[in-house]
Coordinates of C-alpha atoms in Angstrom, one line a residue:
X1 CA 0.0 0.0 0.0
X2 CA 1.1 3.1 -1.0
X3 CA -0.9 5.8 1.1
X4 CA 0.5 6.9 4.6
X5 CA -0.8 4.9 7.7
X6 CA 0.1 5.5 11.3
X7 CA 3.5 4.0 12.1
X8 CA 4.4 1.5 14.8
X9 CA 7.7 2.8 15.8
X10 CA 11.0 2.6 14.6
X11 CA 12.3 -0.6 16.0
X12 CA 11.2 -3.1 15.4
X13 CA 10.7 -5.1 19.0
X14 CA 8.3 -5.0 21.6
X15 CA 9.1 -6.6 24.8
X16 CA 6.9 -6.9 28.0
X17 CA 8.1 -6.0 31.3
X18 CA 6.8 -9.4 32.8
X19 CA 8.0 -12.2 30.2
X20 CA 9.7 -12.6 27.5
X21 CA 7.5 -12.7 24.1
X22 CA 7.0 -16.0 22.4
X23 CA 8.9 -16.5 19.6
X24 CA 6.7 -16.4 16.8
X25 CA 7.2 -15.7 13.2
X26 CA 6.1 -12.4 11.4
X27 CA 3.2 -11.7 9.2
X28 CA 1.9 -8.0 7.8
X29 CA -1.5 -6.8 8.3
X30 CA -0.7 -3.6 5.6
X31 CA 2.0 -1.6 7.0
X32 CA 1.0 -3.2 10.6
X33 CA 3.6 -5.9 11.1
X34 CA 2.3 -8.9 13.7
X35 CA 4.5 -11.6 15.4
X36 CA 7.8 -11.9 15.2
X37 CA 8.1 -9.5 18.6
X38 CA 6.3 -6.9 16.7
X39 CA 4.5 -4.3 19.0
X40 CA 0.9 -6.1 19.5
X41 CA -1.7 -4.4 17.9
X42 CA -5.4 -3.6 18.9
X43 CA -8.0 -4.3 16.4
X44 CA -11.7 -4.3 16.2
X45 CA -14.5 -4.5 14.0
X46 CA -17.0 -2.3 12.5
X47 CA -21.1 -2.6 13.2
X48 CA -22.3 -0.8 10.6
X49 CA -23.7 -2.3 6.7
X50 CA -20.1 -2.5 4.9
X51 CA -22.0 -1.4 2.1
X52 CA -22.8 1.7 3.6
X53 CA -19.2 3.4 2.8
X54 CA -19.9 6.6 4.6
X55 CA -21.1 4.9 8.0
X56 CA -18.0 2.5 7.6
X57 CA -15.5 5.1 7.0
X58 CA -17.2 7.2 10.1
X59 CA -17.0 4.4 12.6
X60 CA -13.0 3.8 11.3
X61 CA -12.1 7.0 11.9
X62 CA -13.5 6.9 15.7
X63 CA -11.7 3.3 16.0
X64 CA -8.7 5.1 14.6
X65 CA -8.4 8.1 16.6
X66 CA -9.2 5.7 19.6
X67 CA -6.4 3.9 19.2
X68 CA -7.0 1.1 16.5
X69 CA -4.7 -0.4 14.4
X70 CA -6.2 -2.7 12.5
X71 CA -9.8 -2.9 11.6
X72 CA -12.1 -5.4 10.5
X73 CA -15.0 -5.3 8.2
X74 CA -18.1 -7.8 7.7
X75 CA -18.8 -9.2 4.2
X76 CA -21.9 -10.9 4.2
X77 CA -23.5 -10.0 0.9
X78 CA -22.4 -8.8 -2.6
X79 CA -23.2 -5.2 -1.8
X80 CA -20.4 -5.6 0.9
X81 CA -17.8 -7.1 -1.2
X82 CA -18.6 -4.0 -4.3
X83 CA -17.8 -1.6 -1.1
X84 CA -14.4 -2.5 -0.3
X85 CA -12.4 -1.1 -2.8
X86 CA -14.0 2.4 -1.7
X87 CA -13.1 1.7 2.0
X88 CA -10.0 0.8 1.8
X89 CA -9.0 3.5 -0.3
X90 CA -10.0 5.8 2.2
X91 CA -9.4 3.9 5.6
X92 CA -6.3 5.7 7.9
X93 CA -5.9 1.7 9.1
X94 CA -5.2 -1.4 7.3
X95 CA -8.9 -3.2 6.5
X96 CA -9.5 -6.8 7.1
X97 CA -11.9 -8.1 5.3
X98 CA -14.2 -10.9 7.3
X99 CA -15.7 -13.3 5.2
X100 CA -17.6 -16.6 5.5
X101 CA -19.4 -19.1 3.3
X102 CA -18.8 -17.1 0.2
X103 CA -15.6 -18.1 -1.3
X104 CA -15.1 -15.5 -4.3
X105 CA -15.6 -13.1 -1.6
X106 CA -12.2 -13.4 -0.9
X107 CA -10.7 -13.4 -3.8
X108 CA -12.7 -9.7 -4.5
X109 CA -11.2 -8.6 -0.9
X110 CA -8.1 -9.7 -2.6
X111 CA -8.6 -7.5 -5.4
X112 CA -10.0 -4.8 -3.6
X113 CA -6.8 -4.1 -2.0
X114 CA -8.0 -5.4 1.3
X115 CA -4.4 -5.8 3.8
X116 CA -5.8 -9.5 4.9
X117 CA -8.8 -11.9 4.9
X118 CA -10.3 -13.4 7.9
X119 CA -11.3 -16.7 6.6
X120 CA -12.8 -19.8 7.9
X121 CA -11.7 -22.8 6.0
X122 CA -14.8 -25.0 8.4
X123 CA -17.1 -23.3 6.2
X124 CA -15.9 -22.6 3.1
X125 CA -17.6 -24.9 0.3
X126 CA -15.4 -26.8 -1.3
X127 CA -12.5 -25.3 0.7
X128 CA -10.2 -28.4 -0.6
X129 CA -10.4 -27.1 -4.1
X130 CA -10.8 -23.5 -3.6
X131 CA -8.0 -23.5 -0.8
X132 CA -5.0 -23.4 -2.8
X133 CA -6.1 -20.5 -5.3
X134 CA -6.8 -18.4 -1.9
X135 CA -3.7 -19.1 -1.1
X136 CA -2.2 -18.3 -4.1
X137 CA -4.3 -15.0 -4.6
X138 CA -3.4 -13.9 -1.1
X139 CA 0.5 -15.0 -2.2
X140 CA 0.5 -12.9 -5.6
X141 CA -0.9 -9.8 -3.9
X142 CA 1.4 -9.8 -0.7
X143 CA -1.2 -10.3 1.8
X144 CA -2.0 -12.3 5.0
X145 CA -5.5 -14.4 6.4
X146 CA -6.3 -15.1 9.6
X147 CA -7.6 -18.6 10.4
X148 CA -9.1 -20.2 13.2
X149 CA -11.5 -21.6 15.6
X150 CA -14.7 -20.5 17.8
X151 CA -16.2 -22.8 20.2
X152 CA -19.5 -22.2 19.0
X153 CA -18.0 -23.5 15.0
X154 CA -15.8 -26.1 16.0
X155 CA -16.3 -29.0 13.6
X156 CA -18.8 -31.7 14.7
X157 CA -15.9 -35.1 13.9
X158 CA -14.0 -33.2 16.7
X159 CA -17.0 -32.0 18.7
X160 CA -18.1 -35.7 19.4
X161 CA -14.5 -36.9 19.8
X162 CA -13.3 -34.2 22.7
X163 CA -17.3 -33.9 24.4
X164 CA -17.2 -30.6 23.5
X165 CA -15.2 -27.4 22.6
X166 CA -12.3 -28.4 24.7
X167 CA -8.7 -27.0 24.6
X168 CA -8.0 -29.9 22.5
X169 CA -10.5 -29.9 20.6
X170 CA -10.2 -26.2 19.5
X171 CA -6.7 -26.7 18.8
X172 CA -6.9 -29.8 16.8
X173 CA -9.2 -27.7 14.8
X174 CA -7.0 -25.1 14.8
X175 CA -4.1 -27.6 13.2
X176 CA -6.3 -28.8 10.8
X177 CA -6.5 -25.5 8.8
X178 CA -3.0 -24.5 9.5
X179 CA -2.0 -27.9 7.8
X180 CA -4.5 -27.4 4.8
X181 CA -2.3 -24.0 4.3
X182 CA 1.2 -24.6 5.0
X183 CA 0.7 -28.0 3.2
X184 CA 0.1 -25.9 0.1
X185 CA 3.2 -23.5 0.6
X186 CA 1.4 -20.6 2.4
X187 CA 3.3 -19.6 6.1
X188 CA 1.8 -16.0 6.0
X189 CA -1.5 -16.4 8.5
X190 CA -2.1 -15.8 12.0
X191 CA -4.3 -18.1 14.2
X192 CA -7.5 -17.5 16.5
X193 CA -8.6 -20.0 19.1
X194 CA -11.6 -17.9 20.6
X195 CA -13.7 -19.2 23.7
X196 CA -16.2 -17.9 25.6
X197 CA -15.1 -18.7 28.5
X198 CA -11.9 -17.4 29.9
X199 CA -10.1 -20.5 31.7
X200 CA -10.6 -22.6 28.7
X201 CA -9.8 -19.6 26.1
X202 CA -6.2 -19.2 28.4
X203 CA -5.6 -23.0 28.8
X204 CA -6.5 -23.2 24.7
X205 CA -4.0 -20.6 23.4
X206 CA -1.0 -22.4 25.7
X207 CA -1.5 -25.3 23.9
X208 CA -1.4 -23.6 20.7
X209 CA 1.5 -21.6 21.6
X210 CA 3.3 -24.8 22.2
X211 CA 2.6 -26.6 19.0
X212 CA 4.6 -23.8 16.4
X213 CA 5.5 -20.3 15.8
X214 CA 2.4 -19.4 14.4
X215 CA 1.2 -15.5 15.3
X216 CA -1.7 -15.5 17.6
X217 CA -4.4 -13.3 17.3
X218 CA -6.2 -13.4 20.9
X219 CA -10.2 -13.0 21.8
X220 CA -12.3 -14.0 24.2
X221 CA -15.1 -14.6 21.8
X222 CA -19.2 -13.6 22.7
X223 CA -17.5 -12.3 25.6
X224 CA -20.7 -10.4 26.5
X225 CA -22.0 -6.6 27.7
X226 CA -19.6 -4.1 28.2
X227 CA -18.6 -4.8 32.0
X228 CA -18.4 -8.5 31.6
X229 CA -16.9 -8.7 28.6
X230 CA -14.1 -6.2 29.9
X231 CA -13.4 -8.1 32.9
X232 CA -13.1 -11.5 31.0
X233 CA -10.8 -10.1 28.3
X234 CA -8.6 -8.7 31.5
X235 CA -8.5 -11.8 33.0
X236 CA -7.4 -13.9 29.6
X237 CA -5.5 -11.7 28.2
X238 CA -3.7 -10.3 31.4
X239 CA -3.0 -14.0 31.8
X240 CA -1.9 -14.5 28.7
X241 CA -0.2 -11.6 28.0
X242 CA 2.1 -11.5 31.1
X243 CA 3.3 -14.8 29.9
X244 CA 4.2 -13.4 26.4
X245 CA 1.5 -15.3 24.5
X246 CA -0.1 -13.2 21.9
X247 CA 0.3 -10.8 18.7
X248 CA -2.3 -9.0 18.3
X249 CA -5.8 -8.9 20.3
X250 CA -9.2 -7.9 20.0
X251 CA -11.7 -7.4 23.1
X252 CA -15.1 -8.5 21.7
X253 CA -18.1 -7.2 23.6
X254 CA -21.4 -6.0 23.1
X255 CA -21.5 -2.4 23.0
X256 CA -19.9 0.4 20.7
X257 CA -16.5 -1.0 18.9
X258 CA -14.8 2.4 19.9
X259 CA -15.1 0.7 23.5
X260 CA -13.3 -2.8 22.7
X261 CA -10.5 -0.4 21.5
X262 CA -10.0 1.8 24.7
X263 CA -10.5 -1.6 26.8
X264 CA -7.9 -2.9 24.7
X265 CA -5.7 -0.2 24.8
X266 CA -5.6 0.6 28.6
X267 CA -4.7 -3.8 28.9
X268 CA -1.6 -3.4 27.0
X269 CA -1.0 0.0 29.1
X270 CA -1.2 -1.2 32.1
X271 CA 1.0 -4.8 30.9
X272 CA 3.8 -2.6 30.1
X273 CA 3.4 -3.3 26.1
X274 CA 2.2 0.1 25.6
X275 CA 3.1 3.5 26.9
X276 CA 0.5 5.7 29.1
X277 CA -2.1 8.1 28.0
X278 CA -4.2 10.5 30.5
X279 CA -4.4 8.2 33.8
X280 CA -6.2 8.7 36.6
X281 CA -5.3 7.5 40.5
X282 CA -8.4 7.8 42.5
X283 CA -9.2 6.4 46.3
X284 CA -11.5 4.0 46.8
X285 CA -15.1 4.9 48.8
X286 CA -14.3 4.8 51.9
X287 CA -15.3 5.9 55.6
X288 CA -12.0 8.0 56.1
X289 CA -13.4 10.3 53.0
X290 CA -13.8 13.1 53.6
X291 CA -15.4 14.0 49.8
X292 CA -17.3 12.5 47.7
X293 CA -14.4 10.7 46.3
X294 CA -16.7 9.0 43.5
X295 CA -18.4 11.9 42.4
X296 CA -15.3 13.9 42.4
X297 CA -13.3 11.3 40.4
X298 CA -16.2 11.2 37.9
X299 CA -16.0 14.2 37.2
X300 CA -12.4 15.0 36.5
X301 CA -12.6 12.1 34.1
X302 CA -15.3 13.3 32.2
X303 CA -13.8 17.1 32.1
X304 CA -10.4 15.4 31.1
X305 CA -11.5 13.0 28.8
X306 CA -10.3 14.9 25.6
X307 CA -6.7 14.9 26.7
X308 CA -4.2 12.8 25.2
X309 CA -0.9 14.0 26.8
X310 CA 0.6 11.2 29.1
X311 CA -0.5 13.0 32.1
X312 CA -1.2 11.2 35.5
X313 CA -4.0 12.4 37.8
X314 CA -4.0 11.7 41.4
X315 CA -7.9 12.2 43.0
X316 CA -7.5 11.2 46.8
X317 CA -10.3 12.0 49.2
X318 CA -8.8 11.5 52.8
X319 CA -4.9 12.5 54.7
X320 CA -4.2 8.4 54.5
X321 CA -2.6 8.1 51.5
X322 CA -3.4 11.2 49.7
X323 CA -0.6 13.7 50.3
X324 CA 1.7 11.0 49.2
X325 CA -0.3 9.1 46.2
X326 CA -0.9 13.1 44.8
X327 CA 2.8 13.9 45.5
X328 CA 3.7 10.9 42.9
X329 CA 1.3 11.9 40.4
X330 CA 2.3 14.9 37.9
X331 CA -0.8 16.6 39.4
X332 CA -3.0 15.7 42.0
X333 CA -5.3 16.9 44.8
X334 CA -5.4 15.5 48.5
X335 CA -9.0 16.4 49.9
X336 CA -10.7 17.2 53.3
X337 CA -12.2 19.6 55.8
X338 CA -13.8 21.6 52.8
X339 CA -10.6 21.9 50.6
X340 CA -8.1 20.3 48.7
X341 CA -4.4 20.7 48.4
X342 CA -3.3 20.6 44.7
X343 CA 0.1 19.5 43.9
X344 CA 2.2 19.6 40.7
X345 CA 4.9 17.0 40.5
X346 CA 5.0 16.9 44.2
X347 CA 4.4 20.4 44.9
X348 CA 1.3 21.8 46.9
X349 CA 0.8 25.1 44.6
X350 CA -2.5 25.8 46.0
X351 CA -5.1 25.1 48.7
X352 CA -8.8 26.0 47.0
X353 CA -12.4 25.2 48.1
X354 CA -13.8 21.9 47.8
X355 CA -16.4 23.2 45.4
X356 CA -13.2 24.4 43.0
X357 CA -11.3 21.4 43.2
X358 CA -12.5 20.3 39.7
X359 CA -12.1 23.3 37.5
X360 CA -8.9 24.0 39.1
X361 CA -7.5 20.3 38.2
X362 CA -8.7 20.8 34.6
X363 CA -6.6 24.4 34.7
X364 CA -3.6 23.0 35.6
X365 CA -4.0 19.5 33.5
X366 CA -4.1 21.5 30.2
X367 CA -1.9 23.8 31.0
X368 CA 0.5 20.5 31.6
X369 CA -0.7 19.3 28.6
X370 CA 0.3 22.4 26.7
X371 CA 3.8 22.6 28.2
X372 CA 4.5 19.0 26.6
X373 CA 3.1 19.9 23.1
X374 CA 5.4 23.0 23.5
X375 CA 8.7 21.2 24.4
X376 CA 8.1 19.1 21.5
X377 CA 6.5 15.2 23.7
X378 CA 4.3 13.7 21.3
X379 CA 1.1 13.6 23.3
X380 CA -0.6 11.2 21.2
X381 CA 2.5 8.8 21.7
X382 CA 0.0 6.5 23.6
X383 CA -2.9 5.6 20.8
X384 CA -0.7 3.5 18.4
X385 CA 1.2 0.2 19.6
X386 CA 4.9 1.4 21.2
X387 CA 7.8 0.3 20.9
X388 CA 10.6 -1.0 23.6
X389 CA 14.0 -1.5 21.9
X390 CA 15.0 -4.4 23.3
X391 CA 17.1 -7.2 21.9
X392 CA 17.6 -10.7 22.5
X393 CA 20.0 -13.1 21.2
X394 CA 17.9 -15.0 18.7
X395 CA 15.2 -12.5 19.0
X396 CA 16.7 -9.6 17.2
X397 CA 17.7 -8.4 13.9
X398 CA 18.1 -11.4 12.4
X399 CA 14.7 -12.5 12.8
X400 CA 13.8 -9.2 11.6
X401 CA 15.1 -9.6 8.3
X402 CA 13.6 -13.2 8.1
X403 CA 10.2 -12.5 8.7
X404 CA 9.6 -9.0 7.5

């Protein structure tokens, strides 16, 4: 692709504060390079009719400025497949086209300039005879697919022979289709073993991880509502992540794709694998307070929700902890008996009125936030995957130049 796409950082390793990242080999979604110890990527997928190119190009421009780096389209019909060509031209991230059922779908993805196809060889027609010209399609144009499992598709043969969507089960599934590529010549696809549950998911992708050097593209499939889905893709992928399984993830839940991305985002944030935006360090409720520590945190997240400088907020509502939690924070405030301290990198610079706490901290966070955009710190430095330059022997250049 020749049009400009946000970059992932210069080097070309990613390494996690926790564990060392599986070894896997590399595979490029577009410009977006995954495996291989590239920096993992967050993608998501679009609601809206593909075939509504407006609509489609809307919602990729809130996952992009979000923080998405890799977004994924439906393509159910033939009105769908006629509106790619338009979308990608036009998409600031590399589109991946999903498709299902219809096999010359792909192949108009392919043409369309899509960066990869998510395909599922269980149910494909014919996928035996059509297999090899996908893979010789996706060869001649320079692009990856993404192949894989969900419990809720697993093949019934391996169903009845595992009792269920088991570990094994998902990952003999998973083998199956890997062999029906590789067998053919084709090494540039990423896996997906997605479960709906998160134990199974976690004990699922471990046995993957141990069978080859496959990229692994993590979900917690169906994962459900907002709040339940975020706190099962934390637990798997916090799991999984920490133990430097995974390439590239997507938190799947049932609200507004803009929200799988920020859920996705703040996971890698907080793992180390991608650096900070705007955080916030607020006290729990408790009977020390001495504020209304929940409304008050509430609302300097909602008046500081625009900022993207890598600014950290300390709320505290009690003498406990706050002086020192605010004194650690760029800025903070420690509350009680009507007012609240405010500190700036560990400094009290004032003492206002409870009721002025708020606009004060937004005063000073954007003036903060200023001063960094005018001594040149990239304040949007946190929205695209980031990059630690750290090399390992066997895990460095010369892996690079093999799998770019």
């Amino acid at each position: 692709m020749d049009k400009p796409f946000r970059k992932t950082g210069e080097q070309a390793i990613s390494e996690s504060p926790l564990h060392p990242r599986r070894q896997s080999r590399r595979i490029m979604v577009g410009p977006v390079p995954v495996g291989g110890g590239a920096p993992i990527s967050v993608q998501s997928m679009t609601n809206t009719k593909t075939a509504d190119v407006g609509a489609t190009l809307q919602q990729i421009a809130e996952l992009t400025a979000a923080g998405c780096d890799i977004v994924r389209v439906a393509v159910p019909t033939q009105e769908d497949a006629d509106a790619l060509p338009k979308i990608v031209a036009k998409s600031p991230i590399p589109v991946i086209a999903d498709i299902h059922f219809q096999s010359n779908y792909v192949f108009e993805a392919i043409d369309a300039g899509c960066a990869a196809v998510r395909v599922n060889p269980g149910n494909i027609r014919k996928f035996d005879e059509v297999g090899p010209a996908i893979c010789k399609a996706a060869t001649d144009a320079g692009i990856s697919l993404r192949i894989g499992v969900n419990a809720g598709s697993l093949d019934k043969t391996l169903y009845e022979r595992y009792g269920g969507p088991t570990p094994e089960a998902l990952v003999a599934s998973a083998l199956k289709e890997a062999r029906m590529f590789e067998d053919v010549g084709f090494h540039d696809f990423k896996i997906s073993v997605k479960h709906h549950d998160p134990v199974t998911m976690v004990e699922t992708y471990r046995l993957l991880a141990q069978q080859g050097d496959w990229p692994l593209h993590l979900g917690v499939t169906e994962a459900g509502p907002a709040w339940q889905g975020t706190i099962k893709s934390c637990i798997a992928f916090g799991a999984l992540l920490a133990e430097g399984i995974g390439d590239t993830i997507r938190v799947s839940l049932s609200a507004p794709p803009v929200e799988e991305v920020k859920v996705g985002c703040k996971i890698l944030e907080y793992l180390g694998l991608r650096a900070r935006k705007f955080d916030i360090i607020s006290c729990p409720s408790c009977g020390r307070a001495q504020v209304d520590v929940i409304q008050l945190a509430n609302a300097v997240t909602e008046g500081l929700k625009d900022i993207t400088a890598p600014i950290r907020v300390a709320v505290m509502g009690c003498i406990v902890n706050g002086p020192g939690e605010a004194r650690e924070a760029d800025l903070g405030v420690a509350s009680g008996n009507g007012k609240g301290q405010i500190f700036i990198k560990g400094k009290v610079i004032e003492t206002v009125p409870e009721d002025r706490i708020v606009e004060t901290l937004l005063k000073h966070a954007n003036a903060i936030a200023e001063q960094m955009q005018a001594d040149g710190v990239d304040t949007t430095a946190g929205t695209g995957p980031v990059v630690i330059p750290v090399v390992h022997e066997g895990h460095g250049e010369s892996q690079n130049e093999n799998h770019a």
